[in-house]
Short mmCIF file of C-alpha atoms in Angstrom, two decimals:
data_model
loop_
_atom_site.label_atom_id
_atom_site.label_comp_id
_atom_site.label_asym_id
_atom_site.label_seq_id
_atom_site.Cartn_x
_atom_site.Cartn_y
_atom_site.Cartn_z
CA UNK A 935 162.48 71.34 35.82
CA UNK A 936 159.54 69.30 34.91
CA UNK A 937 156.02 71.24 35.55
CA UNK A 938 153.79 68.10 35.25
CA UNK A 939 154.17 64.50 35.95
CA UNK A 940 153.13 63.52 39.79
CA UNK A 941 152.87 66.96 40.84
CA UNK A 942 150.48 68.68 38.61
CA UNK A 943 147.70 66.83 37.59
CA UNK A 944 144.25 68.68 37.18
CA UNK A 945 142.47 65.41 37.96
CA UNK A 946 142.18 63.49 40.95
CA UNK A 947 142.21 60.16 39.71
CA UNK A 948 144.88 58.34 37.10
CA UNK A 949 142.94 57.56 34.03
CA UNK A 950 145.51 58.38 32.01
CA UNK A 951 148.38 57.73 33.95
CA UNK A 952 150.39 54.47 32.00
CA UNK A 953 154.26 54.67 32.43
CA UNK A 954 155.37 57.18 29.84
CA UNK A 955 158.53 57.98 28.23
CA UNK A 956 158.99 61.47 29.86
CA UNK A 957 159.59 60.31 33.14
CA UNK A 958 163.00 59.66 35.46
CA UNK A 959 164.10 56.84 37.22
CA UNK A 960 163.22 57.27 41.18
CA UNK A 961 166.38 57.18 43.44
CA UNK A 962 166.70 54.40 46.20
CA UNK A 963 165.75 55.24 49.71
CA UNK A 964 169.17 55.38 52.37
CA UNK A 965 169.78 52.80 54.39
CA UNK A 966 167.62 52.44 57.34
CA UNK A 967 168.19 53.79 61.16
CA UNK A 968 167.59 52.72 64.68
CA UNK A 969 164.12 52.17 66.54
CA UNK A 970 161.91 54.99 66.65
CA UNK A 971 160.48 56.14 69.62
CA UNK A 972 157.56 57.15 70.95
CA UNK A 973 155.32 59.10 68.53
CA UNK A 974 154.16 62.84 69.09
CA UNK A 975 150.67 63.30 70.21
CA UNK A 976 148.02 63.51 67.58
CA UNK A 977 146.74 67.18 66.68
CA UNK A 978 143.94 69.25 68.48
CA UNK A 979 142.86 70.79 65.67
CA UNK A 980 139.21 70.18 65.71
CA UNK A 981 139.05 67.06 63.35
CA UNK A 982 141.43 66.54 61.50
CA UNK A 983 144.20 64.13 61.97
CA UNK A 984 147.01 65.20 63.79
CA UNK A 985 150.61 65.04 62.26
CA UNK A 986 151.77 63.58 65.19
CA UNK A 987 151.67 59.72 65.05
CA UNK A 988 150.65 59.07 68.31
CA UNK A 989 152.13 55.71 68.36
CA UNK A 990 155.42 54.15 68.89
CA UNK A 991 157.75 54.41 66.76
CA UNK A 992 158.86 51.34 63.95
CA UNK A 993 162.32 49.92 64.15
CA UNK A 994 164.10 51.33 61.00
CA UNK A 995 165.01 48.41 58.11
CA UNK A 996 164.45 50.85 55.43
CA UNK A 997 165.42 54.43 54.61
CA UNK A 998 164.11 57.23 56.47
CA UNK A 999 162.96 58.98 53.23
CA UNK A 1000 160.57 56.16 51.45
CA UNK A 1001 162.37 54.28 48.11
CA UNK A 1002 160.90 56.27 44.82
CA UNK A 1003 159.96 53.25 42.53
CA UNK A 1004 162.37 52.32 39.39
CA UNK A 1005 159.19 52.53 37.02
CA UNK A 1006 159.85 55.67 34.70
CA UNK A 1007 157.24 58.41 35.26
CA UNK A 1008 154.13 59.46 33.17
CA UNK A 1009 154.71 61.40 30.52
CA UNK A 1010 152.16 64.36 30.97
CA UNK A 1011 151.50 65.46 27.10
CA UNK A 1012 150.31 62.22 26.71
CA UNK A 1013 147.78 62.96 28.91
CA UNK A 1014 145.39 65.99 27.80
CA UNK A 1015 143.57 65.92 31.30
CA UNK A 1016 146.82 66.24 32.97
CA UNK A 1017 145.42 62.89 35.61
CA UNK A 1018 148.11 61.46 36.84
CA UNK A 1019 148.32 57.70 37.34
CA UNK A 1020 149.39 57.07 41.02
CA UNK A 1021 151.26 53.86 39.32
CA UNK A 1022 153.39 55.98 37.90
CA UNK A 1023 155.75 57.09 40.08
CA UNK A 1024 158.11 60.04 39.31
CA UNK A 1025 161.20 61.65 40.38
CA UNK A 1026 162.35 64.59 38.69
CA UNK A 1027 164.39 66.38 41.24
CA UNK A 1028 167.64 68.94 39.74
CA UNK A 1029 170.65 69.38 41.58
CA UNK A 1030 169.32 71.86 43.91
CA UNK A 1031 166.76 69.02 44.90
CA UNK A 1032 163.98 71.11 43.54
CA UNK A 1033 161.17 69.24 41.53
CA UNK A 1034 158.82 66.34 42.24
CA UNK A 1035 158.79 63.17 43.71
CA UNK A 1036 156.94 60.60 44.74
CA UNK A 1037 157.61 58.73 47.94
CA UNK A 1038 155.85 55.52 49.79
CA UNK A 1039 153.85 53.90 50.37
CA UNK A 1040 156.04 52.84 53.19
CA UNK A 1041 156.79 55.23 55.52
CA UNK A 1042 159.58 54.90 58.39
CA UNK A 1043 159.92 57.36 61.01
CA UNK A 1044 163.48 59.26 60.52
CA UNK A 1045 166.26 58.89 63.27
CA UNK A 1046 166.57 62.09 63.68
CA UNK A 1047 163.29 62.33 65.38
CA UNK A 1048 165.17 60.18 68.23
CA UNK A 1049 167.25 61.48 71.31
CA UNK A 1050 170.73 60.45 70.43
CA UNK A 1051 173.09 60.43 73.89
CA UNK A 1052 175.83 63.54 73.70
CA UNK A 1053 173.85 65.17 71.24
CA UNK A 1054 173.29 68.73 73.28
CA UNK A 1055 169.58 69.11 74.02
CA UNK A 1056 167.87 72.38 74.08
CA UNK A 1057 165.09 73.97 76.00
CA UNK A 1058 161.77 74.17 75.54
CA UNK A 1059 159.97 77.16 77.19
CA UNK A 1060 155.90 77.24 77.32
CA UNK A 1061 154.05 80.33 77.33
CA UNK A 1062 150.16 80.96 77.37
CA UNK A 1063 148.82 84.12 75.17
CA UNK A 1064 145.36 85.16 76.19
CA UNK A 1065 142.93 86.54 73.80
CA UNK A 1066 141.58 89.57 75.61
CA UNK A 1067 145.43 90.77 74.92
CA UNK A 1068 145.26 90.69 71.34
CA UNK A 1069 144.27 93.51 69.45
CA UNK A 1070 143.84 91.31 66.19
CA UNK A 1071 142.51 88.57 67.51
CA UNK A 1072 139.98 89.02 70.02
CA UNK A 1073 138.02 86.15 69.92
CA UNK A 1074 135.24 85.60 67.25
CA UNK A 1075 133.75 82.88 69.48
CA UNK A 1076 134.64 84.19 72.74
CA UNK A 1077 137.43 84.16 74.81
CA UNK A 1078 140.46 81.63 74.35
CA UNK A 1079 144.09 81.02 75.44
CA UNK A 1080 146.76 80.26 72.51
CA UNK A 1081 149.81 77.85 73.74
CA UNK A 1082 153.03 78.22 72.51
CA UNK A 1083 156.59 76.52 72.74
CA UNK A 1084 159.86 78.20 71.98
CA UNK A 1085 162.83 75.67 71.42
CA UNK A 1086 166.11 77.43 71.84
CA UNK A 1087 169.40 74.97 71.18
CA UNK A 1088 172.03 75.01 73.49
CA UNK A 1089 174.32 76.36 70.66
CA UNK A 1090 172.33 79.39 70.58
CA UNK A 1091 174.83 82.50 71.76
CA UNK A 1092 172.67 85.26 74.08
CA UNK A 1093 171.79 88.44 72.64
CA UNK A 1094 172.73 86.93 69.13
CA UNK A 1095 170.06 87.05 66.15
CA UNK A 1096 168.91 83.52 65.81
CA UNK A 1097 167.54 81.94 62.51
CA UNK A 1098 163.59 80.56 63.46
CA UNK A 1099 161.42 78.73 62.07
CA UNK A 1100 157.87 79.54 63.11
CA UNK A 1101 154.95 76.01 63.22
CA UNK A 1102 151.71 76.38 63.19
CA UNK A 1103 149.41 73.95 65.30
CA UNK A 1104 152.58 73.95 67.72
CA UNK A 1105 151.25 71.23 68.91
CA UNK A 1106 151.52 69.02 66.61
CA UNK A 1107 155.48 69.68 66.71
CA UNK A 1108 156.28 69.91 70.02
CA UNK A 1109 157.78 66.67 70.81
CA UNK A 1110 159.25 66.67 66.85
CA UNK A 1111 160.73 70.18 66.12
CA UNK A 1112 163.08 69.57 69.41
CA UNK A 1113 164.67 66.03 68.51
CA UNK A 1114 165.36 66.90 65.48
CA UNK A 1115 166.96 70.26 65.68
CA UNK A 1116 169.32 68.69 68.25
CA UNK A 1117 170.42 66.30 66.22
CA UNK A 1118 170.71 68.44 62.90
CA UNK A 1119 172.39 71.32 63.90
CA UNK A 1120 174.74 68.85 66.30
CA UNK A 1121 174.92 67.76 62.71
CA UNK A 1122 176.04 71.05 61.42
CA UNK A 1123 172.95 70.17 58.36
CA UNK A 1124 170.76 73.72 59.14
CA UNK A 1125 171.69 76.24 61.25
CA UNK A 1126 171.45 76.92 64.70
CA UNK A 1127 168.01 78.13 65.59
CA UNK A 1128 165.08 78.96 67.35
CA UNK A 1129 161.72 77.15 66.96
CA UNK A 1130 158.34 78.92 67.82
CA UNK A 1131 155.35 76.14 67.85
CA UNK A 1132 152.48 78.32 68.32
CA UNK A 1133 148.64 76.65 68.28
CA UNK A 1134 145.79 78.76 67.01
CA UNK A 1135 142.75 80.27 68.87
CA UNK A 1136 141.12 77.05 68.35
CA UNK A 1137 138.03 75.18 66.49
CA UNK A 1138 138.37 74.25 63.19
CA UNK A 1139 137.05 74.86 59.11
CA UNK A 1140 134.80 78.26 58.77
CA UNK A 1141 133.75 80.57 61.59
CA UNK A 1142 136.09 79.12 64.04
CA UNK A 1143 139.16 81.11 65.55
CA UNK A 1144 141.87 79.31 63.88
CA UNK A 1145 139.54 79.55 60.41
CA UNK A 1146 139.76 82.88 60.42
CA UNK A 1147 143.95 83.13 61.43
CA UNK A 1148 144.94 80.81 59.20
CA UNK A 1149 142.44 80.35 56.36
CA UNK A 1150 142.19 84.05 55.33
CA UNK A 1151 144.43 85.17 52.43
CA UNK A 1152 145.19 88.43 53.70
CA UNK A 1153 147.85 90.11 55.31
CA UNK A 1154 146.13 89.54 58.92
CA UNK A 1155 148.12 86.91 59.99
CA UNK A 1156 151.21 88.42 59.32
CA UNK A 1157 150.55 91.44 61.23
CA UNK A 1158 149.27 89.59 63.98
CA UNK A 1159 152.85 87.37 63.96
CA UNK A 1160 154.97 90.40 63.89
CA UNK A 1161 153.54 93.19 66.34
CA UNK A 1162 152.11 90.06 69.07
CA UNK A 1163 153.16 86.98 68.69
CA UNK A 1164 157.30 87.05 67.81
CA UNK A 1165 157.90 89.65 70.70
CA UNK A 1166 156.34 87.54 72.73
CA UNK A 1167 158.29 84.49 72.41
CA UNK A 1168 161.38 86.40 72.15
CA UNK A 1169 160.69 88.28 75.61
CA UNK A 1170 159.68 85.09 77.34
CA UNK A 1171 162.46 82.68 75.85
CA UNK A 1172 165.12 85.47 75.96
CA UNK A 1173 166.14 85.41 72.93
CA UNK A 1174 166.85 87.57 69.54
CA UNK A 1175 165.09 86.83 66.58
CA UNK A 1176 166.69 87.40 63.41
CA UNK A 1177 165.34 90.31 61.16
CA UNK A 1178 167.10 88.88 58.01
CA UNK A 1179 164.24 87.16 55.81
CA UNK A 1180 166.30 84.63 54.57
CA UNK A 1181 166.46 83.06 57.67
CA UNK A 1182 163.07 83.23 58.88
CA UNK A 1183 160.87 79.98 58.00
CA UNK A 1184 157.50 79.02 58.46
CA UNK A 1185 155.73 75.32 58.75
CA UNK A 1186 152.59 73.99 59.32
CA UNK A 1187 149.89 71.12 58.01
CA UNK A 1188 146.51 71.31 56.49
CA UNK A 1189 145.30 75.37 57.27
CA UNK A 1190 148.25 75.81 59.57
CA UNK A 1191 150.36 74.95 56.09
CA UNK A 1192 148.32 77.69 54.63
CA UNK A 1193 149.01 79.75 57.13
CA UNK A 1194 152.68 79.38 56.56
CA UNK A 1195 152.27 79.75 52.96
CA UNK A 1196 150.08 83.66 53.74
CA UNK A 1197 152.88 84.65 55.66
CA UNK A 1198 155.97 84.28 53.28
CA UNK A 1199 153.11 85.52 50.27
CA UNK A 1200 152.12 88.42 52.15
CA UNK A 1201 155.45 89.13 53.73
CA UNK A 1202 158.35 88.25 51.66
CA UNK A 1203 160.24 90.56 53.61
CA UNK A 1204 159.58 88.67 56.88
CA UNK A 1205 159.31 84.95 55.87
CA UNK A 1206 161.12 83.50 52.81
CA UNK A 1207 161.12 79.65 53.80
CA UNK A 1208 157.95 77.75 53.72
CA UNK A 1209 157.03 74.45 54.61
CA UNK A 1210 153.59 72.73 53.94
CA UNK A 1211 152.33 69.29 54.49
CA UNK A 1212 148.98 69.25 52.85
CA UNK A 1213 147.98 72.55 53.12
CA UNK A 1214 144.62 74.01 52.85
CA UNK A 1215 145.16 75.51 49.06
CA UNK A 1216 141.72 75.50 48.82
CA UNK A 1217 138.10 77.41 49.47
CA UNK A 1218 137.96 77.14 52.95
CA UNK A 1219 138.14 81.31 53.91
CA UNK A 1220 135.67 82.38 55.95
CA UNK A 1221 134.24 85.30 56.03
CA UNK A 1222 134.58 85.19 52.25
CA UNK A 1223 136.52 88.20 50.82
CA UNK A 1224 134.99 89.10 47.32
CA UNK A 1225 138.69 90.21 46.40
CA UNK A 1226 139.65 86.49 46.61
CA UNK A 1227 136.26 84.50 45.89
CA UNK A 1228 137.82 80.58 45.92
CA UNK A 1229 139.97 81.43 48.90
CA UNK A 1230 143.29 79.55 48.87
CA UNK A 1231 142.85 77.99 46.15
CA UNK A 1232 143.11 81.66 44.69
CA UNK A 1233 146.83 81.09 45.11
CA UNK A 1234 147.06 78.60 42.52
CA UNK A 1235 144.30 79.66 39.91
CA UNK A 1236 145.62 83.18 40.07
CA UNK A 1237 147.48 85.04 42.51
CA UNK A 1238 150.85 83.06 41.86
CA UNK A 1239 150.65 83.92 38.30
CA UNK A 1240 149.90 86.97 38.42
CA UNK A 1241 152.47 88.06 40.46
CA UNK A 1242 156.13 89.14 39.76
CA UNK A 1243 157.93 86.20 41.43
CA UNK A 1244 159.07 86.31 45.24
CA UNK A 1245 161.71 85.58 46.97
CA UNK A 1246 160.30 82.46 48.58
CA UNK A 1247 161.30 79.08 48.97
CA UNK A 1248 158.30 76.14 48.51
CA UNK A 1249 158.37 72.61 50.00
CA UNK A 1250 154.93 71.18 49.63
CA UNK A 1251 153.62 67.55 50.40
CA UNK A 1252 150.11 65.96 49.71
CA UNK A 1253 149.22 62.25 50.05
CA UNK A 1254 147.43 60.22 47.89
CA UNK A 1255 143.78 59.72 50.06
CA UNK A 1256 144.30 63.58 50.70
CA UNK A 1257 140.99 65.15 52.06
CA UNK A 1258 138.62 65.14 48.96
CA UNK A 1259 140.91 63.48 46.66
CA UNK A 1260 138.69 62.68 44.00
CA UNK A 1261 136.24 65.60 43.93
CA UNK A 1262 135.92 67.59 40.80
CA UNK A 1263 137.77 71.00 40.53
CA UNK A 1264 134.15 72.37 40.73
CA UNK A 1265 133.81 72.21 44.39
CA UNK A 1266 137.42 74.09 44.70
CA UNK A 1267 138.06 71.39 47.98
CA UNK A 1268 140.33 68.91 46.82
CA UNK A 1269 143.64 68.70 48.56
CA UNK A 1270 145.59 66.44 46.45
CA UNK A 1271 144.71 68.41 43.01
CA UNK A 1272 144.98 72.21 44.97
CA UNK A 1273 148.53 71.25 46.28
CA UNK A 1274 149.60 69.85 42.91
CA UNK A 1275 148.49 72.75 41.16
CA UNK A 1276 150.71 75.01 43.77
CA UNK A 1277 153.46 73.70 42.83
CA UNK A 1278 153.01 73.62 38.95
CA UNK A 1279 152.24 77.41 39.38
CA UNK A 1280 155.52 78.17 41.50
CA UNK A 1281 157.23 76.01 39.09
CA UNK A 1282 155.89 77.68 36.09
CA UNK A 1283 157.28 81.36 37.74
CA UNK A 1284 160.28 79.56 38.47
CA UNK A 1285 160.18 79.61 42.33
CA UNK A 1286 162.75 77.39 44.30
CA UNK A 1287 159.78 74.44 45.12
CA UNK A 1288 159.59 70.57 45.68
CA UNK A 1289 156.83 68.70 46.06
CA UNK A 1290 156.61 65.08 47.34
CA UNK A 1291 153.85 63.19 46.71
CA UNK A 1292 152.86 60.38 49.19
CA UNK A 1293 151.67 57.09 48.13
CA UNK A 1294 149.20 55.88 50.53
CA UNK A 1295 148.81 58.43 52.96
CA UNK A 1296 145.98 60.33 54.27
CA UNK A 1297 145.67 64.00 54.98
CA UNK A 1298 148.47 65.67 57.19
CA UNK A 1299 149.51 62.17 58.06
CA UNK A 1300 151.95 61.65 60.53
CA UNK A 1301 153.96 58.75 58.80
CA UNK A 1302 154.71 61.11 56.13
CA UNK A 1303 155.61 63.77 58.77
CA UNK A 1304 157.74 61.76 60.76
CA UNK A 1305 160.12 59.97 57.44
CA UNK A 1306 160.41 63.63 55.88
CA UNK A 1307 160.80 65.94 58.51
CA UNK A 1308 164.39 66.01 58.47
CA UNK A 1309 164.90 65.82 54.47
CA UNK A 1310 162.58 69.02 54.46
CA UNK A 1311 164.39 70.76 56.59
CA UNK A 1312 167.56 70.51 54.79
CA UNK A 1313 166.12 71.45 51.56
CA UNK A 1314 164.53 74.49 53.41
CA UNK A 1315 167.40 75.80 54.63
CA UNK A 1316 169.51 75.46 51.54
CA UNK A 1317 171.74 78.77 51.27
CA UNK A 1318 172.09 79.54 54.59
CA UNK A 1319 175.36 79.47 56.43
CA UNK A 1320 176.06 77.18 58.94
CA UNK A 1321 178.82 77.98 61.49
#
């Protein structure tokens, strides 16, 4: 597995990326789908851009999961700096489709994010958690009221523990998570599940609600999931929610990837299977924790290394024009360079990871979300049966 290339470059811009001889050839993109449809709404998470699209969907010509380009990658020893040209594109994925890629700049919504007729639909059941119930989260800025959606398939046996995969900003998955699951465990390609889109307390960046849920790198979070949030959901979608690690993930962009990332760190024993799209690996914790100084992007300067490995499995994504792509690793706020550095550290203490790099895209965006949902899902879910 390679540990540079694409996905680990301590720079933000290419100025020593030339095609190199360490590099693979990129695979071709599958051929492409039906229309899209509608796009899901845009995110209300206090400025930044939603994942949803919040457009329509394009008609699919070309594969749901972008072409990788036929140039060979960079060869990182060639590069001291370890900057990564973005004209070298790389894809060094192994047979368990771990490794790097790099995708776009094209990006064409998947059909799986369509309703397909006679594929059963399942439910979607809203619930409202108010903060004056919460014991953990109170309110820093006053009082608030936390949506969230629990998808249950029609496959799902009652009284059964379900596999679940828990989103942060639920919002931004609400009209995704649903479409897809239908079609994919119709599909017999993850298993059947429950889906728990859950928004945050709201606001955005330091001292704001969902700052402090999902940019802290403590156990917080976690605690909060488990002893308020899961019972919740369970109790109100009647349902049973599996106990089994393995087959509890976690999702989210930008903090609310994070997020998902605290929860299977802190709790490996709870969450094992985590999905990011340009999470917030970086200084962004507020209050600041002397214990943890940069924040997030403690993960990847030391906490991953320093750690005995865990049983967790990675899929990261970061796009080109990432928030603060071409700062300097002084400020400890660039996106692109704090996700690639993630995955060069779980790589390095040989965690299950992949990271796809997006050509063209901006932070969270929902292009990316919408051509690799599906793909990501499969990947994350690798090793769990499927009846």
């Amino acid at each position: 597995m390679v540990l540079c290339g694409a996905a680990c470059g301590a720079g933000s811009s290419g100025k020593g990326g030339a095609a190199g001889k360490g590099g693979m050839t990129g695979s071709a993109g599958e051929t492409g789908a039906g229309a899209g449809t509608t796009g899901a709404p845009g995110s209300a998470t206090g400025g930044e851009p939603g994942a949803g699209a919040g457009a329509t969907g394009e008609a699919g010509t070309t594969g749901s999961v972008p072409d990788a380009s036929t140039t060979t990658g960079p060869d990182a020893s060639a590069n001291p700096d370890g900057a990564v040209s973005d004209a070298g594109l790389l894809s060094n994925v192994n047979s368990d489709g771990d490794g790097d890629v790099t995708i776009g700049p094209n990006y064409t919504q998947a059909p799986e994010l369509s309703t397909v007729a006679g594929v059963p639909k399942g439910t979607v059941t809203m619930f409202a958690m108010k903060s004056t119930d919460s014991k953990l989260y109170p309110g820093i800025t006053g009082a608030y009221t936390r949506n969230v959606w629990v998808y249950v398939p029609t496959q799902y046996v009652p009284g059964t523990p379900a596999p679940f995969i828990l989103a942060q900003d639920g919002q931004d998955y609400v009209q995704r998570l649903p479409p897809v699951l239908d079609n994919m465990i119709a599909g017999k390609r993850v298993p059947v599940m429950v889906a728990i889109m859950a928004n945050s307390g709201g606001g955005n960046d330091k001292g704001s609600e969902r700052g402090l849920e999902y940019d802290t790198v403590s156990d917080r979070f976690l605690m909060f999931v488990q002893a308020e949030l899961l019972p919740k959901a369970a109790a109100t979608a009647n349902v049973v929610l599996t106990t089994d690690p393995n087959a509890r993930a976690t999702m989210g962009g930008s903090s609310g990837g994070a997020a998902a990332f605290t929860l299977g760190w802190f709790g490996p024993d709870s969450f094992r299977r985590i999905l990011t799209y340009s999470g917030t690996y970086v200084n962004q914790e507020s209050p600041v924790d002397p214990m943890v100084p940069h924040g997030a992007w403690e993960y990847h300067e030391h906490l991953i290394a320093a750690a005995d490995p865990k049983p967790l499995r990675v899929w990261l994504e970061a796009g080109q024009n990432d928030y603060n792509a071409n700062d300097p690793e002084t400020t400890y706020h660039n996106f692109k360079m704090a996700n690639q550095r993630t995955f060069a550290a779980l790589t390095a203490k040989g965690y299950h990871t992949r990271f796809e790099y997006a050509l063209g895209a901006q932070h969270n965006d929902g292009k990316v979300v919408g051509a690799t949902l599906p793909e990501a899902l499969e990947w994350l879910w690798r090793g769990v049966p499927i009846k």
